[in-house]
Amino acid sequence: MNKFKCLKSTFSLLQVTIMAKRNLADYKTFNRVLEESKIIVALTGAGVSAESGIGTFRGPGGLWRTHRAVDLASPLAFRANPALVWEFYHWRREVAFAAHPNNGHIALAKYEKKCKEQGRSFTIITQNVDGLHRRAGSENIIELHGNLTKVICTKCKFIEVKENNPICEALRGRGDPSQKDADVPEIPLSELPKCSACGALARPYIVWFGESLDPDILDQARTLVETCDLFLVIGTSSVVYPAASFAPFVVERGKPVAEFNIDEEPASANFQFHFPGKCGSTLPKTLGIDI
Ligand code: BJW
Ligand code: ZN
């Protein structure tokens, strides 16, 4: 090993040792940072809705029938079998519509209200599509990956809100995750959800892998990432881009990042704070919110 490499690995070892000794769940210091911050941003992921009964993507609930949710959430899967992907989304809509915001969502909504009263800004950038932040009372929300209530036309790109459930008659009673694909008759294309403007096939208004995020929404998120004083990373595995790049960017700016997660994710090592446990408990405690 050359001198430089040897020095580099000694330094990495030192970094790891220092990190292990740091008190990452330092409630007292976090409280001071929180109270002093004027622009606070919270990035949320599937973990914040886990306690509402909505399965995460990379956890044990990430399967529907025999399919990984992330495999169905793709333009390729929709082109190959739109009926199957619509069945999956019909089931996801049913689960999300029946779910209730949990104490984590409520703590964030109450803290936003407190910030508003104090002239501070609090925004949620969410990767979730379940609408639970809004239902908990949060107002400043940036939805990066879309929303289950919306559809977009595959032809004319018209976006519309469809809150009716089922979204079309052919999907009534469909999407049972315990069934096998082979035992379920395929829904004809002509009976799947249609665009109200041109009548072509509509698809869920969700950002799938390989698709670009709405540029205006991404700009809004990036502006906050570039200007915030404090960044909270809540219930996300921090592996999906561009959201995964936000916290490292804030760290580079020298601003504090606090993570709330049941596990330590690979990105956690670079964050100033890590509050382990279910965010339905850790968020009310760290934000000082009575539920
Ligand atoms: C708890 C808890 C509790 C549990 N309390 N915690 C740069 C490098 C490499 C690749 C790329 C790159 N830039 C773009 C890409 C490609 C791709 C990507 O990131 N791939 C990576 C996987 C490598 N990104 C894209 O394609 C994006 N598009 C894009 O960037 O366009 C331009 C471009 C394209 C291609 C190349 C280059 C540029 C689009 C991403 C869209 C993501 N869509 C999905 C599907 C939505 C479907 C739906 O909802 O129906 O969004 S994927 C899925 O992952 C979903 C989620 O929003 C997202 C993030 O998952 P999340 O929320 O983190 O969930 P989990 O399950 O992973 O984690 C849950 C966490 O909670 C865990 O940590 C638990 O421990 C924790 N937890 N219970 C606290 N109670
Ligand atoms: Zn259309």
Coordinates of C-alpha atoms and ligand atoms in Angstrom, one line a residue:
M1 CA 0.0 0.0 0.0
N2 CA 1.4 3.4 -0.9
K3 CA 1.8 6.2 1.7
F4 CA -1.3 8.1 0.5
K5 CA -3.6 5.1 0.6
C6 CA -2.3 4.1 4.0
L7 CA -3.0 7.6 5.3
K8 CA -6.4 7.6 3.7
S9 CA -7.5 4.3 5.3
T10 CA -6.1 5.4 8.8
F11 CA -8.2 8.6 8.4
S12 CA -11.4 6.6 7.4
L13 CA -10.9 4.4 10.5
L14 CA -10.5 7.5 12.6
Q15 CA -13.7 9.0 11.1
V16 CA -15.6 5.8 11.8
T17 CA -14.3 5.7 15.4
I18 CA -15.2 9.3 16.0
M19 CA -18.7 8.8 14.5
A20 CA -19.3 5.7 16.7
K21 CA -18.5 7.8 19.7
R22 CA -20.7 10.8 18.7
N23 CA -24.0 11.0 20.5
L24 CA -26.2 11.0 17.4
A25 CA -29.5 11.0 19.4
D26 CA -28.6 14.2 21.2
Y27 CA -32.0 15.6 22.0
K28 CA -30.7 18.7 23.8
T29 CA -28.5 19.9 21.0
F30 CA -31.1 19.0 18.4
N31 CA -33.7 21.1 20.3
R32 CA -31.4 24.1 20.3
V33 CA -30.7 23.7 16.5
L34 CA -34.4 23.3 15.9
E35 CA -35.5 26.4 17.8
E36 CA -32.8 28.5 16.0
S37 CA -33.6 27.3 12.5
K38 CA -35.6 29.7 10.3
I39 CA -36.0 27.5 7.2
I40 CA -36.7 23.8 8.1
V41 CA -37.2 21.1 5.5
A42 CA -38.3 17.5 6.1
L43 CA -37.8 14.9 3.4
T44 CA -40.2 12.0 4.1
G45 CA -40.3 8.4 2.7
A46 CA -42.4 5.3 3.0
G47 CA -41.3 4.8 6.7
V48 CA -43.4 7.7 7.8
S49 CA -46.6 5.9 6.6
A50 CA -45.5 2.5 7.8
E51 CA -47.4 3.0 11.1
S52 CA -50.5 3.8 9.2
G53 CA -50.4 0.3 7.7
I54 CA -48.9 1.2 4.3
G55 CA -46.0 -1.1 3.4
T56 CA -42.6 0.2 2.6
F57 CA -40.9 -0.5 -0.7
R58 CA -37.7 -2.2 0.5
G59 CA -39.2 -3.8 3.6
P60 CA -41.1 -7.0 4.0
G61 CA -44.3 -5.3 2.7
G62 CA -42.7 -4.5 -0.6
L63 CA -44.3 -7.4 -2.4
W64 CA -47.7 -7.5 -4.2
R65 CA -48.6 -11.1 -5.2
T66 CA -45.2 -12.3 -6.5
H67 CA -44.1 -8.9 -7.8
R68 CA -41.8 -6.4 -6.1
A69 CA -43.6 -3.1 -5.9
V70 CA -40.6 -1.4 -7.5
D71 CA -40.9 -3.7 -10.5
L72 CA -44.5 -2.8 -11.1
A73 CA -43.7 0.9 -10.7
S74 CA -42.1 1.2 -14.1
P75 CA -43.1 2.4 -17.6
L76 CA -41.9 -0.9 -18.9
A77 CA -44.3 -2.9 -16.7
F78 CA -47.2 -0.6 -17.7
R79 CA -46.4 -1.0 -21.4
A80 CA -46.2 -4.8 -21.0
N81 CA -49.3 -5.3 -18.9
P82 CA -51.4 -2.1 -18.1
A83 CA -54.2 -4.2 -16.6
L84 CA -51.9 -5.8 -14.0
V85 CA -50.3 -2.5 -13.1
W86 CA -53.7 -0.9 -12.8
E87 CA -54.8 -3.7 -10.5
F88 CA -51.8 -3.1 -8.3
Y89 CA -52.5 0.7 -8.2
H90 CA -56.2 0.1 -7.5
W91 CA -55.1 -2.0 -4.4
R92 CA -52.6 0.8 -3.4
R93 CA -55.4 3.4 -3.7
E94 CA -57.7 1.3 -1.5
V95 CA -55.0 0.8 1.2
A96 CA -54.1 4.5 1.1
F97 CA -57.7 5.8 1.1
A98 CA -58.5 3.6 4.1
A99 CA -55.4 4.6 6.1
H100 CA -55.2 7.3 8.7
P101 CA -52.4 9.7 9.4
N102 CA -50.3 8.5 12.4
N103 CA -48.6 10.4 15.2
G104 CA -45.5 11.1 12.9
H105 CA -47.7 12.9 10.3
I106 CA -49.6 14.7 13.0
A107 CA -46.4 15.9 14.7
L108 CA -45.1 17.3 11.4
A109 CA -48.3 19.1 10.7
K110 CA -48.5 20.6 14.2
Y111 CA -44.9 21.7 14.0
E112 CA -45.5 23.4 10.7
K113 CA -48.4 25.4 12.3
K114 CA -46.1 26.4 15.2
C115 CA -43.4 27.6 12.7
K116 CA -46.0 29.6 10.8
E117 CA -47.1 31.4 14.1
Q118 CA -43.4 32.2 14.8
G119 CA -42.7 33.4 11.2
R120 CA -40.4 30.5 10.4
S121 CA -40.8 28.2 7.4
F122 CA -41.4 24.5 7.5
T123 CA -41.8 22.4 4.3
I124 CA -42.3 18.7 3.7
I125 CA -40.7 17.3 0.6
T126 CA -42.3 13.9 0.3
Q127 CA -41.5 10.9 -1.8
N128 CA -44.9 9.4 -0.8
V129 CA -47.9 9.3 -3.0
D130 CA -50.5 8.4 -0.3
G131 CA -51.7 12.0 0.6
L132 CA -51.4 11.3 4.3
H133 CA -49.4 14.5 5.1
R134 CA -52.2 16.7 3.7
R135 CA -54.8 14.7 5.6
A136 CA -52.8 15.2 8.8
G137 CA -53.1 19.0 8.2
S138 CA -49.7 19.8 6.7
E139 CA -50.0 22.6 4.0
N140 CA -46.5 23.2 2.7
I141 CA -45.9 19.9 0.9
I142 CA -43.9 19.2 -2.2
E143 CA -44.9 15.8 -3.7
L144 CA -41.9 14.6 -5.6
H145 CA -43.3 11.3 -7.0
G146 CA -46.9 12.2 -7.7
N147 CA -50.1 11.3 -6.0
L148 CA -52.4 8.2 -6.0
T149 CA -55.5 10.4 -6.5
K150 CA -54.2 11.7 -9.9
V151 CA -54.0 10.1 -13.3
I152 CA -52.2 11.3 -16.5
C153 CA -53.2 10.5 -20.1
T154 CA -50.7 8.3 -22.0
K155 CA -51.6 10.3 -25.2
C156 CA -52.4 14.0 -24.5
K157 CA -50.7 14.1 -21.0
F158 CA -53.8 15.7 -19.4
I159 CA -53.6 15.4 -15.6
E160 CA -56.8 15.0 -13.6
V161 CA -57.8 14.2 -10.0
K162 CA -59.9 11.0 -9.7
E163 CA -60.9 10.4 -6.1
N164 CA -63.7 8.0 -6.9
N165 CA -63.1 4.5 -5.8
P166 CA -62.9 2.2 -7.8
I167 CA -61.5 4.5 -10.4
C168 CA -63.5 2.5 -13.1
E169 CA -66.0 -0.3 -12.8
A170 CA -63.7 -3.0 -14.2
L171 CA -61.4 -2.5 -11.2
R172 CA -64.1 -3.1 -8.6
G173 CA -63.1 -6.0 -6.3
R174 CA -59.7 -6.4 -8.1
G175 CA -56.1 -6.2 -6.8
D176 CA -56.4 -8.8 -4.1
P177 CA -52.7 -9.4 -3.2
S178 CA -53.4 -13.0 -2.0
Q179 CA -54.5 -14.1 -5.5
K180 CA -52.3 -15.4 -8.3
D181 CA -52.1 -13.5 -11.6
A182 CA -53.0 -16.6 -13.5
D183 CA -56.3 -17.0 -11.5
V184 CA -57.5 -13.5 -12.3
P185 CA -59.0 -12.8 -15.7
E186 CA -57.2 -9.9 -17.5
I187 CA -59.2 -6.7 -17.7
P188 CA -59.5 -5.6 -21.4
L189 CA -57.7 -2.4 -22.4
S190 CA -61.0 -0.8 -23.3
E191 CA -62.3 -1.1 -19.7
L192 CA -59.2 0.5 -18.0
P193 CA -59.3 4.2 -16.8
K194 CA -59.7 6.7 -19.6
C195 CA -58.6 10.3 -20.1
S196 CA -61.5 12.7 -19.7
A197 CA -60.1 15.0 -22.4
C198 CA -59.3 12.6 -25.3
G199 CA -60.5 9.1 -24.2
A200 CA -57.1 7.4 -24.5
L201 CA -55.7 5.1 -21.8
A202 CA -54.9 7.0 -18.5
R203 CA -52.2 5.8 -16.1
P204 CA -51.4 6.7 -12.4
Y205 CA -49.8 10.1 -12.0
I206 CA -46.7 8.6 -10.3
V207 CA -43.1 9.1 -11.2
W208 CA -41.8 5.7 -12.1
F209 CA -38.1 4.6 -12.4
G210 CA -36.3 6.1 -15.3
E211 CA -38.9 8.9 -15.6
S212 CA -38.1 12.5 -15.0
L213 CA -39.6 14.4 -12.1
D214 CA -41.8 17.4 -12.8
P215 CA -39.1 20.2 -13.4
D216 CA -41.0 22.9 -11.5
I217 CA -41.5 20.6 -8.5
L218 CA -37.8 19.6 -8.6
D219 CA -36.8 23.3 -8.8
Q220 CA -38.9 24.1 -5.7
A221 CA -37.3 21.2 -3.8
R222 CA -33.8 22.1 -4.9
T223 CA -34.3 25.8 -3.8
L224 CA -35.2 24.6 -0.3
V225 CA -32.3 22.2 -0.2
E226 CA -30.0 25.1 -1.1
T227 CA -31.3 27.5 1.5
C228 CA -32.5 25.5 4.5
D229 CA -30.9 25.8 8.0
L230 CA -32.0 22.3 9.0
F231 CA -32.9 19.2 7.1
L232 CA -34.8 16.3 8.5
V233 CA -34.6 12.9 6.8
I234 CA -37.6 10.8 7.9
G235 CA -38.4 7.1 7.1
T236 CA -36.5 6.8 3.8
S237 CA -33.8 4.4 2.8
S238 CA -32.2 7.3 0.9
V239 CA -31.4 5.2 -2.2
V240 CA -33.7 6.7 -4.8
Y241 CA -32.4 9.7 -6.7
P242 CA -32.8 12.7 -7.0
A243 CA -34.2 12.7 -3.4
A244 CA -31.2 10.7 -2.1
S245 CA -28.9 13.6 -3.2
F246 CA -30.7 16.2 -1.1
A247 CA -29.3 15.4 2.4
P248 CA -25.7 15.0 1.2
F249 CA -26.0 18.4 -0.4
V250 CA -27.1 19.9 2.8
V251 CA -24.2 18.3 4.6
E252 CA -21.8 19.8 2.1
R253 CA -23.3 23.2 2.8
G254 CA -22.3 22.6 6.4
K255 CA -25.9 22.6 7.7
P256 CA -27.3 20.1 10.2
V257 CA -29.2 17.0 9.0
A258 CA -31.2 14.9 11.4
E259 CA -32.4 11.4 10.5
F260 CA -35.4 9.6 11.9
N261 CA -35.4 5.9 11.0
I262 CA -35.8 2.5 12.7
D263 CA -32.5 1.5 11.1
E264 CA -29.2 3.1 10.2
E265 CA -29.1 3.5 6.5
P266 CA -25.8 3.8 4.6
A267 CA -26.2 7.6 4.3
S268 CA -26.7 7.9 8.1
A269 CA -23.0 8.1 8.9
N270 CA -22.8 11.6 7.4
F271 CA -25.6 13.1 9.4
Q272 CA -25.2 15.1 12.6
F273 CA -28.2 13.5 14.3
H274 CA -29.9 10.1 14.1
F275 CA -33.0 9.4 16.2
P276 CA -33.6 5.6 16.1
G277 CA -37.0 4.1 16.4
K278 CA -40.5 4.5 14.9
C279 CA -41.0 8.1 13.8
G280 CA -44.6 8.0 15.2
S281 CA -42.8 8.2 18.6
T282 CA -39.5 10.0 17.8
L283 CA -41.0 12.9 15.9
P284 CA -43.5 14.0 18.6
K285 CA -40.7 13.7 21.2
T286 CA -38.0 15.6 19.2
L287 CA -40.3 18.3 17.9
G288 CA -41.9 18.7 21.4
I289 CA -45.4 18.1 20.1
D290 CA -48.2 16.8 22.4
I291 CA -50.4 14.5 20.3
Ligands
BJW1 C1 -39.2 3.7 9.3 C2 -40.3 3.1 9.9 C3 -40.9 3.8 10.9 C4 -39.8 1.9 8.3 N1 -40.3 4.9 11.4 N2 -38.6 4.8 9.8 C5 -28.2 8.7 -9.9 C6 -27.5 7.6 -9.6 C7 -28.0 6.3 -9.8 C8 -29.3 6.1 -10.3 C9 -30.0 7.3 -10.6 C10 -29.5 8.5 -10.4 N3 -30.4 9.4 -10.8 C11 -31.5 8.8 -11.2 C12 -31.3 7.4 -11.1 C13 -32.3 6.4 -11.5 C14 -33.4 6.2 -10.4 C15 -32.7 5.8 -9.1 O1 -32.6 6.5 -8.2 N4 -32.3 4.5 -9.0 C16 -31.7 4.1 -7.7 C17 -32.6 2.9 -7.1 C18 -30.3 3.7 -8.0 N5 -34.2 7.4 -10.3 C19 -35.2 7.7 -11.1 O2 -35.4 6.9 -12.1 C20 -35.9 8.9 -10.9 N6 -36.0 9.7 -12.1 C21 -34.9 10.5 -12.4 O3 -34.0 10.8 -11.7 O4 -35.0 10.9 -13.8 C22 -33.8 11.4 -14.4 C23 -32.8 10.2 -14.6 C24 -33.3 8.9 -14.9 C25 -32.5 7.8 -15.1 C26 -31.1 8.0 -14.9 C27 -30.6 9.3 -14.6 C28 -31.5 10.4 -14.4 C29 -37.4 8.6 -10.5 C30 -37.5 7.9 -9.2 C31 -39.0 7.5 -9.0 C32 -39.2 6.6 -7.8 N7 -40.4 6.1 -7.8 C33 -40.8 5.2 -6.8 C34 -42.1 4.5 -7.2 C35 -43.3 5.2 -6.8 C36 -44.4 4.1 -7.0 C37 -45.5 4.3 -6.1 O5 -45.4 4.9 -5.0 O6 -46.5 3.7 -6.4 O7 -41.0 5.9 -5.6 S1 -39.6 4.0 -6.3 C38 -40.0 4.0 -4.6 O8 -38.8 4.4 -3.9 C39 -41.0 5.1 -4.4 C40 -40.5 5.8 -3.2 O9 -41.0 7.1 -3.1 C41 -39.0 5.7 -3.4 C42 -38.2 5.8 -2.1 O10 -38.4 4.8 -1.3 P1 -38.5 5.1 0.3 O11 -39.6 6.1 0.6 O12 -37.1 5.5 0.8 O13 -38.9 3.7 0.9 P2 -38.1 2.5 1.3 O14 -39.0 1.3 1.4 O15 -36.9 2.3 0.4 O16 -37.5 2.9 2.7 C43 -38.3 3.0 3.9 C44 -37.4 3.4 5.0 O17 -38.3 3.6 6.2 C45 -36.4 2.4 5.5 O18 -35.2 3.1 5.7 C46 -36.9 1.9 6.8 O19 -35.8 1.5 7.7 C47 -37.7 3.1 7.3 N8 -38.8 2.8 8.2 N9 -40.6 1.9 9.1 C48 -39.1 5.3 10.7 N10 -42.0 3.4 11.5
ZN2 ZN -55.9 12.5 -23.2

